[in-house]
Amino acid sequence: MASKIRITSVPDGGAPLWVRQKWVGLTLPFWEENSEPLANVGALAEGKLERTPCASGYTVRWSDAMAALRDGDAQAWWRTNFNPPLKNLVFSKSCCTVVEKGLS
């Protein structure tokens, strides 16, 4: 059984608000809980990716996140702006809750 989170509020990040809003309500499998702040890909500034500090959170594989994100326009935004794709996305603990804890 995999561990899963449910996104309960709009995540922070560099994606436009309308893209980030599409995560709310989705349930995603996560493979790692990060208790320390991370360096995460943040905003796109003048066509360049910037690394920004990220609060502790849950690491979700890119492929799992895209499979759960059913909105075609939001998927297209991620695929256009991150090509090649990221390996993982990190969702802050402040925007989600654990709904299922897998076995270690």
GROMACS .gro file of N, CA and C in nm:
model
  312
    1MET      N    1   0.085  -0.118   0.000
    1MET     CA    2   0.000   0.000   0.000
    1MET      C    3   0.090   0.124   0.000
    2ALA      N    4   0.063   0.215  -0.090
    2ALA     CA    5   0.140   0.339  -0.101
    2ALA      C    6   0.087   0.443  -0.004
    3SER      N    7   0.173   0.534   0.035
    3SER     CA    8   0.131   0.649   0.115
    3SER      C    9   0.069   0.751   0.021
    4LYS      N   10  -0.035   0.820   0.067
    4LYS     CA   11  -0.105   0.917  -0.018
    4LYS      C   12  -0.135   1.045   0.058
    5ILE      N   13  -0.133   1.155  -0.017
    5ILE     CA   14  -0.174   1.285   0.036
    5ILE      C   15  -0.293   1.336  -0.044
    6ARG      N   16  -0.372   1.422   0.019
    6ARG     CA   17  -0.479   1.494  -0.051
    6ARG      C   18  -0.443   1.641  -0.043
    7ILE      N   19  -0.446   1.709  -0.157
    7ILE     CA   20  -0.418   1.852  -0.162
    7ILE      C   21  -0.542   1.926  -0.113
    8THR      N   22  -0.528   2.002  -0.005
    8THR     CA   23  -0.644   2.067   0.059
    8THR      C   24  -0.651   2.217   0.036
    9SER      N   25  -0.540   2.277  -0.009
    9SER     CA   26  -0.540   2.420  -0.041
    9SER      C   27  -0.439   2.444  -0.154
   10VAL      N   28  -0.447   2.559  -0.213
   10VAL     CA   29  -0.362   2.591  -0.328
   10VAL      C   30  -0.215   2.590  -0.287
   11PRO      N   31  -0.134   2.507  -0.353
   11PRO     CA   32   0.009   2.502  -0.319
   11PRO      C   33   0.080   2.632  -0.359
   12ASP      N   34   0.186   2.663  -0.286
   12ASP     CA   35   0.274   2.772  -0.326
   12ASP      C   36   0.355   2.725  -0.446
   13GLY      N   37   0.418   2.818  -0.513
   13GLY     CA   38   0.506   2.779  -0.622
   13GLY      C   39   0.506   2.881  -0.734
   14GLY      N   40   0.586   2.850  -0.834
   14GLY     CA   41   0.604   2.941  -0.945
   14GLY      C   42   0.503   2.927  -1.057
   15ALA      N   43   0.424   2.822  -1.054
   15ALA     CA   44   0.321   2.805  -1.157
   15ALA      C   45   0.213   2.912  -1.140
   16PRO      N   46   0.146   2.950  -1.248
   16PRO     CA   47   0.036   3.046  -1.235
   16PRO      C   48  -0.071   2.995  -1.139
   17LEU      N   49  -0.143   3.087  -1.076
   17LEU     CA   50  -0.245   3.052  -0.979
   17LEU      C   51  -0.345   2.951  -1.036
   18TRP      N   52  -0.392   2.974  -1.160
   18TRP     CA   53  -0.493   2.884  -1.216
   18TRP      C   54  -0.441   2.741  -1.230
   19VAL      N   55  -0.311   2.725  -1.253
   19VAL     CA   56  -0.250   2.591  -1.263
   19VAL      C   57  -0.242   2.529  -1.124
   20ARG      N   58  -0.197   2.607  -1.025
   20ARG     CA   59  -0.185   2.555  -0.889
   20ARG      C   60  -0.321   2.518  -0.830
   21GLN      N   61  -0.425   2.592  -0.868
   21GLN     CA   62  -0.560   2.563  -0.818
   21GLN      C   63  -0.609   2.425  -0.862
   22LYS      N   64  -0.559   2.376  -0.973
   22LYS     CA   65  -0.603   2.246  -1.026
   22LYS      C   66  -0.559   2.128  -0.939
   23TRP      N   67  -0.461   2.149  -0.849
   23TRP     CA   68  -0.418   2.042  -0.759
   23TRP      C   69  -0.517   2.018  -0.645
   24VAL      N   70  -0.593   2.122  -0.606
   24VAL     CA   71  -0.680   2.114  -0.489
   24VAL      C   72  -0.783   2.002  -0.507
   25GLY      N   73  -0.790   1.916  -0.405
   25GLY     CA   74  -0.885   1.805  -0.406
   25GLY      C   75  -0.828   1.674  -0.459
   26LEU      N   76  -0.712   1.679  -0.523
   26LEU     CA   77  -0.653   1.558  -0.579
   26LEU      C   78  -0.582   1.476  -0.471
   27THR      N   79  -0.582   1.345  -0.489
   27THR     CA   80  -0.509   1.254  -0.403
   27THR      C   81  -0.391   1.201  -0.483
   28LEU      N   82  -0.272   1.210  -0.423
   28LEU     CA   83  -0.148   1.173  -0.491
   28LEU      C   84  -0.067   1.077  -0.405
   29PRO      N   85  -0.007   0.976  -0.468
   29PRO     CA   86   0.085   0.892  -0.392
   29PRO      C   87   0.217   0.967  -0.369
   30PHE      N   88   0.273   0.954  -0.251
   30PHE     CA   89   0.404   1.014  -0.228
   30PHE      C   90   0.499   0.906  -0.183
   31TRP      N   91   0.626   0.927  -0.211
   31TRP     CA   92   0.725   0.825  -0.176
   31TRP      C   93   0.823   0.872  -0.071
   32GLU      N   94   0.819   1.001  -0.037
   32GLU     CA   95   0.912   1.048   0.064
   32GLU      C   96   0.852   1.167   0.137
   33GLU      N   97   0.865   1.165   0.269
   33GLU     CA   98   0.826   1.280   0.350
   33GLU      C   99   0.953   1.353   0.389
   34ASN      N  100   0.960   1.480   0.354
   34ASN     CA  101   1.079   1.561   0.382
   34ASN      C  102   1.050   1.651   0.501
   35SER      N  103   1.129   1.635   0.605
   35SER     CA  104   1.107   1.717   0.724
   35SER      C  105   1.194   1.842   0.724
   36GLU      N  106   1.292   1.847   0.635
   36GLU     CA  107   1.381   1.962   0.625
   36GLU      C  108   1.343   2.047   0.504
   37PRO      N  109   1.363   2.178   0.510
   37PRO     CA  110   1.339   2.261   0.392
   37PRO      C  111   1.427   2.213   0.276
   38LEU      N  112   1.375   2.226   0.157
   38LEU     CA  113   1.442   2.179   0.036
   38LEU      C  114   1.468   2.293  -0.060
   39ALA      N  115   1.560   2.272  -0.152
   39ALA     CA  116   1.573   2.362  -0.266
   39ALA      C  117   1.483   2.306  -0.373
   40ASN      N  118   1.387   2.382  -0.416
   40ASN     CA  119   1.289   2.333  -0.512
   40ASN      C  120   1.287   2.427  -0.632
   41VAL      N  121   1.246   2.373  -0.746
   41VAL     CA  122   1.231   2.459  -0.863
   41VAL      C  123   1.117   2.554  -0.835
   42GLY      N  124   1.144   2.681  -0.850
   42GLY     CA  125   1.041   2.780  -0.820
   42GLY      C  126   0.989   2.847  -0.945
   43ALA      N  127   0.989   2.975  -0.944
   43ALA     CA  128   0.926   3.053  -1.050
   43ALA      C  129   1.006   3.049  -1.179
   44LEU      N  130   0.934   3.068  -1.286
   44LEU     CA  131   0.997   3.092  -1.415
   44LEU      C  132   1.013   3.242  -1.427
   45ALA      N  133   1.134   3.288  -1.432
   45ALA     CA  134   1.160   3.431  -1.443
   45ALA      C  135   1.237   3.457  -1.572
   46GLU      N  136   1.176   3.531  -1.661
   46GLU     CA  137   1.237   3.563  -1.790
   46GLU      C  138   1.286   3.436  -1.860
   47GLY      N  139   1.201   3.332  -1.856
   47GLY     CA  140   1.234   3.209  -1.926
   47GLY      C  141   1.333   3.119  -1.857
   48LYS      N  142   1.379   3.156  -1.737
   48LYS     CA  143   1.476   3.075  -1.665
   48LYS      C  144   1.413   3.018  -1.539
   49LEU      N  145   1.450   2.895  -1.506
   49LEU     CA  146   1.403   2.835  -1.382
   49LEU      C  147   1.488   2.887  -1.268
   50GLU      N  148   1.425   2.921  -1.159
   50GLU     CA  149   1.497   2.965  -1.040
   50GLU      C  150   1.474   2.865  -0.929
   51ARG      N  151   1.579   2.832  -0.857
   51ARG     CA  152   1.564   2.744  -0.741
   51ARG      C  153   1.532   2.833  -0.620
   52THR      N  154   1.430   2.792  -0.548
   52THR     CA  155   1.386   2.868  -0.432
   52THR      C  156   1.371   2.774  -0.313
   53PRO      N  157   1.379   2.826  -0.192
   53PRO     CA  158   1.357   2.739  -0.076
   53PRO      C  159   1.213   2.688  -0.075
   54CYS      N  160   1.197   2.568  -0.032
   54CYS     CA  161   1.065   2.506  -0.023
   54CYS      C  162   1.047   2.454   0.118
   55ALA      N  163   0.930   2.472   0.173
   55ALA     CA  164   0.901   2.419   0.306
   55ALA      C  165   0.908   2.267   0.302
   56SER      N  166   0.916   2.208   0.418
   56SER     CA  167   0.913   2.063   0.424
   56SER      C  168   0.783   2.013   0.361
   57GLY      N  169   0.790   1.895   0.302
   57GLY     CA  170   0.671   1.847   0.234
   57GLY      C  171   0.681   1.703   0.190
   58TYR      N  172   0.603   1.669   0.089
   58TYR     CA  173   0.591   1.533   0.040
   58TYR      C  174   0.636   1.528  -0.106
   59THR      N  175   0.724   1.432  -0.136
   59THR     CA  176   0.777   1.418  -0.271
   59THR      C  177   0.687   1.323  -0.351
   60VAL      N  178   0.640   1.374  -0.465
   60VAL     CA  179   0.553   1.297  -0.555
   60VAL      C  180   0.625   1.284  -0.688
   61ARG      N  181   0.630   1.164  -0.742
   61ARG     CA  182   0.692   1.143  -0.873
   61ARG      C  183   0.616   1.221  -0.979
   62TRP      N  184   0.690   1.278  -1.072
   62TRP     CA  185   0.632   1.356  -1.182
   62TRP      C  186   0.522   1.277  -1.252
   63SER      N  187   0.550   1.152  -1.287
   63SER     CA  188   0.453   1.072  -1.362
   63SER      C  189   0.324   1.051  -1.283
   64ASP      N  190   0.335   1.030  -1.151
   64ASP     CA  191   0.216   1.014  -1.068
   64ASP      C  192   0.137   1.144  -1.059
   65ALA      N  193   0.209   1.256  -1.047
   65ALA     CA  194   0.142   1.386  -1.039
   65ALA      C  195   0.066   1.417  -1.168
   66MET      N  196   0.130   1.392  -1.283
   66MET     CA  197   0.065   1.421  -1.411
   66MET      C  198  -0.054   1.328  -1.435
   67ALA      N  199  -0.045   1.203  -1.388
   67ALA     CA  200  -0.156   1.109  -1.404
   67ALA      C  201  -0.278   1.155  -1.323
   68ALA      N  202  -0.253   1.214  -1.207
   68ALA     CA  203  -0.362   1.260  -1.120
   68ALA      C  204  -0.420   1.393  -1.168
   69LEU      N  205  -0.337   1.474  -1.232
   69LEU     CA  206  -0.380   1.607  -1.278
   69LEU      C  207  -0.455   1.589  -1.410
   70ARG      N  208  -0.585   1.583  -1.401
   70ARG     CA  209  -0.666   1.549  -1.518
   70ARG      C  210  -0.699   1.667  -1.607
   71ASP      N  211  -0.671   1.786  -1.561
   71ASP     CA  212  -0.699   1.905  -1.641
   71ASP      C  213  -0.595   1.917  -1.752
   72GLY      N  214  -0.640   1.906  -1.876
   72GLY     CA  215  -0.548   1.907  -1.990
   72GLY      C  216  -0.470   2.036  -2.005
   73ASP      N  217  -0.532   2.150  -1.976
   73ASP     CA  218  -0.461   2.278  -1.988
   73ASP      C  219  -0.350   2.289  -1.883
   74ALA      N  220  -0.378   2.243  -1.761
   74ALA     CA  221  -0.275   2.246  -1.656
   74ALA      C  222  -0.162   2.149  -1.688
   75GLN      N  223  -0.195   2.030  -1.735
   75GLN     CA  224  -0.091   1.935  -1.776
   75GLN      C  225  -0.004   1.995  -1.886
   76ALA      N  226  -0.069   2.059  -1.982
   76ALA     CA  227   0.006   2.120  -2.093
   76ALA      C  228   0.099   2.229  -2.041
   77TRP      N  229   0.056   2.307  -1.941
   77TRP     CA  230   0.143   2.410  -1.885
   77TRP      C  231   0.269   2.346  -1.827
   78TRP      N  232   0.252   2.241  -1.746
   78TRP     CA  233   0.367   2.174  -1.685
   78TRP      C  234   0.459   2.116  -1.792
   79ARG      N  235   0.402   2.050  -1.891
   79ARG     CA  236   0.484   1.985  -1.994
   79ARG      C  237   0.556   2.087  -2.082
   80THR      N  238   0.494   2.200  -2.106
   80THR     CA  239   0.556   2.304  -2.188
   80THR      C  240   0.670   2.372  -2.112
   81ASN      N  241   0.648   2.399  -1.986
   81ASN     CA  242   0.745   2.474  -1.907
   81ASN      C  243   0.855   2.389  -1.843
   82PHE      N  244   0.836   2.259  -1.840
   82PHE     CA  245   0.936   2.169  -1.782
   82PHE      C  246   0.960   2.053  -1.877
   83ASN      N  247   1.033   2.084  -1.983
   83ASN     CA  248   1.065   1.984  -2.084
   83ASN      C  249   1.215   1.984  -2.104
   84PRO      N  250   1.291   1.884  -2.063
   84PRO     CA  251   1.238   1.756  -2.013
   84PRO      C  252   1.173   1.773  -1.877
   85PRO      N  253   1.085   1.679  -1.844
   85PRO     CA  254   1.010   1.693  -1.718
   85PRO      C  255   1.098   1.681  -1.595
   86LEU      N  256   1.047   1.736  -1.486
   86LEU     CA  257   1.111   1.719  -1.356
   86LEU      C  258   1.100   1.573  -1.314
   87LYS      N  259   1.184   1.529  -1.224
   87LYS     CA  260   1.171   1.393  -1.172
   87LYS      C  261   1.059   1.386  -1.069
   88ASN      N  262   1.048   1.493  -0.988
   88ASN     CA  263   0.952   1.493  -0.877
   88ASN      C  264   0.896   1.633  -0.856
   89LEU      N  265   0.782   1.637  -0.788
   89LEU     CA  266   0.726   1.762  -0.737
   89LEU      C  267   0.718   1.747  -0.586
   90VAL      N  268   0.737   1.857  -0.514
   90VAL     CA  269   0.725   1.856  -0.368
   90VAL      C  270   0.606   1.944  -0.329
   91PHE      N  271   0.514   1.886  -0.254
   91PHE     CA  272   0.398   1.960  -0.205
   91PHE      C  273   0.420   1.988  -0.057
   92SER      N  274   0.411   2.115  -0.021
   92SER     CA  275   0.432   2.158   0.117
   92SER      C  276   0.331   2.093   0.210
   93LYS      N  277   0.375   2.063   0.331
   93LYS     CA  278   0.285   2.006   0.431
   93LYS      C  279   0.169   2.099   0.463
   94SER      N  280   0.188   2.228   0.440
   94SER     CA  281   0.082   2.324   0.473
   94SER      C  282  -0.036   2.319   0.377
   95CYS      N  283  -0.021   2.255   0.262
   95CYS     CA  284  -0.131   2.253   0.164
   95CYS      C  285  -0.194   2.115   0.147
   96CYS      N  286  -0.153   2.019   0.230
   96CYS     CA  287  -0.208   1.884   0.211
   96CYS      C  288  -0.215   1.808   0.342
   97THR      N  289  -0.281   1.696   0.335
   97THR     CA  290  -0.293   1.609   0.451
   97THR      C  291  -0.269   1.464   0.407
   98VAL      N  292  -0.209   1.386   0.495
   98VAL     CA  293  -0.188   1.245   0.465
   98VAL      C  294  -0.322   1.173   0.482
   99VAL      N  295  -0.363   1.101   0.378
   99VAL     CA  296  -0.490   1.028   0.385
   99VAL      C  297  -0.469   0.878   0.394
  100GLU      N  298  -0.347   0.834   0.364
  100GLU     CA  299  -0.317   0.692   0.372
  100GLU      C  300  -0.167   0.676   0.395
  101LYS      N  301  -0.130   0.602   0.495
  101LYS     CA  302   0.011   0.582   0.526
  101LYS      C  303   0.047   0.439   0.489
  102GLY      N  304   0.141   0.426   0.395
  102GLY     CA  305   0.184   0.295   0.350
  102GLY      C  306   0.271   0.226   0.453
  103LEU      N  307   0.292   0.099   0.429
  103LEU     CA  308   0.378   0.021   0.516
  103LEU      C  309   0.523   0.045   0.481
  104SER      N  310   0.609   0.052   0.578
  104SER     CA  311   0.752   0.072   0.554
  104SER      C  312   0.818  -0.058   0.520
   0.00000   0.00000   0.00000
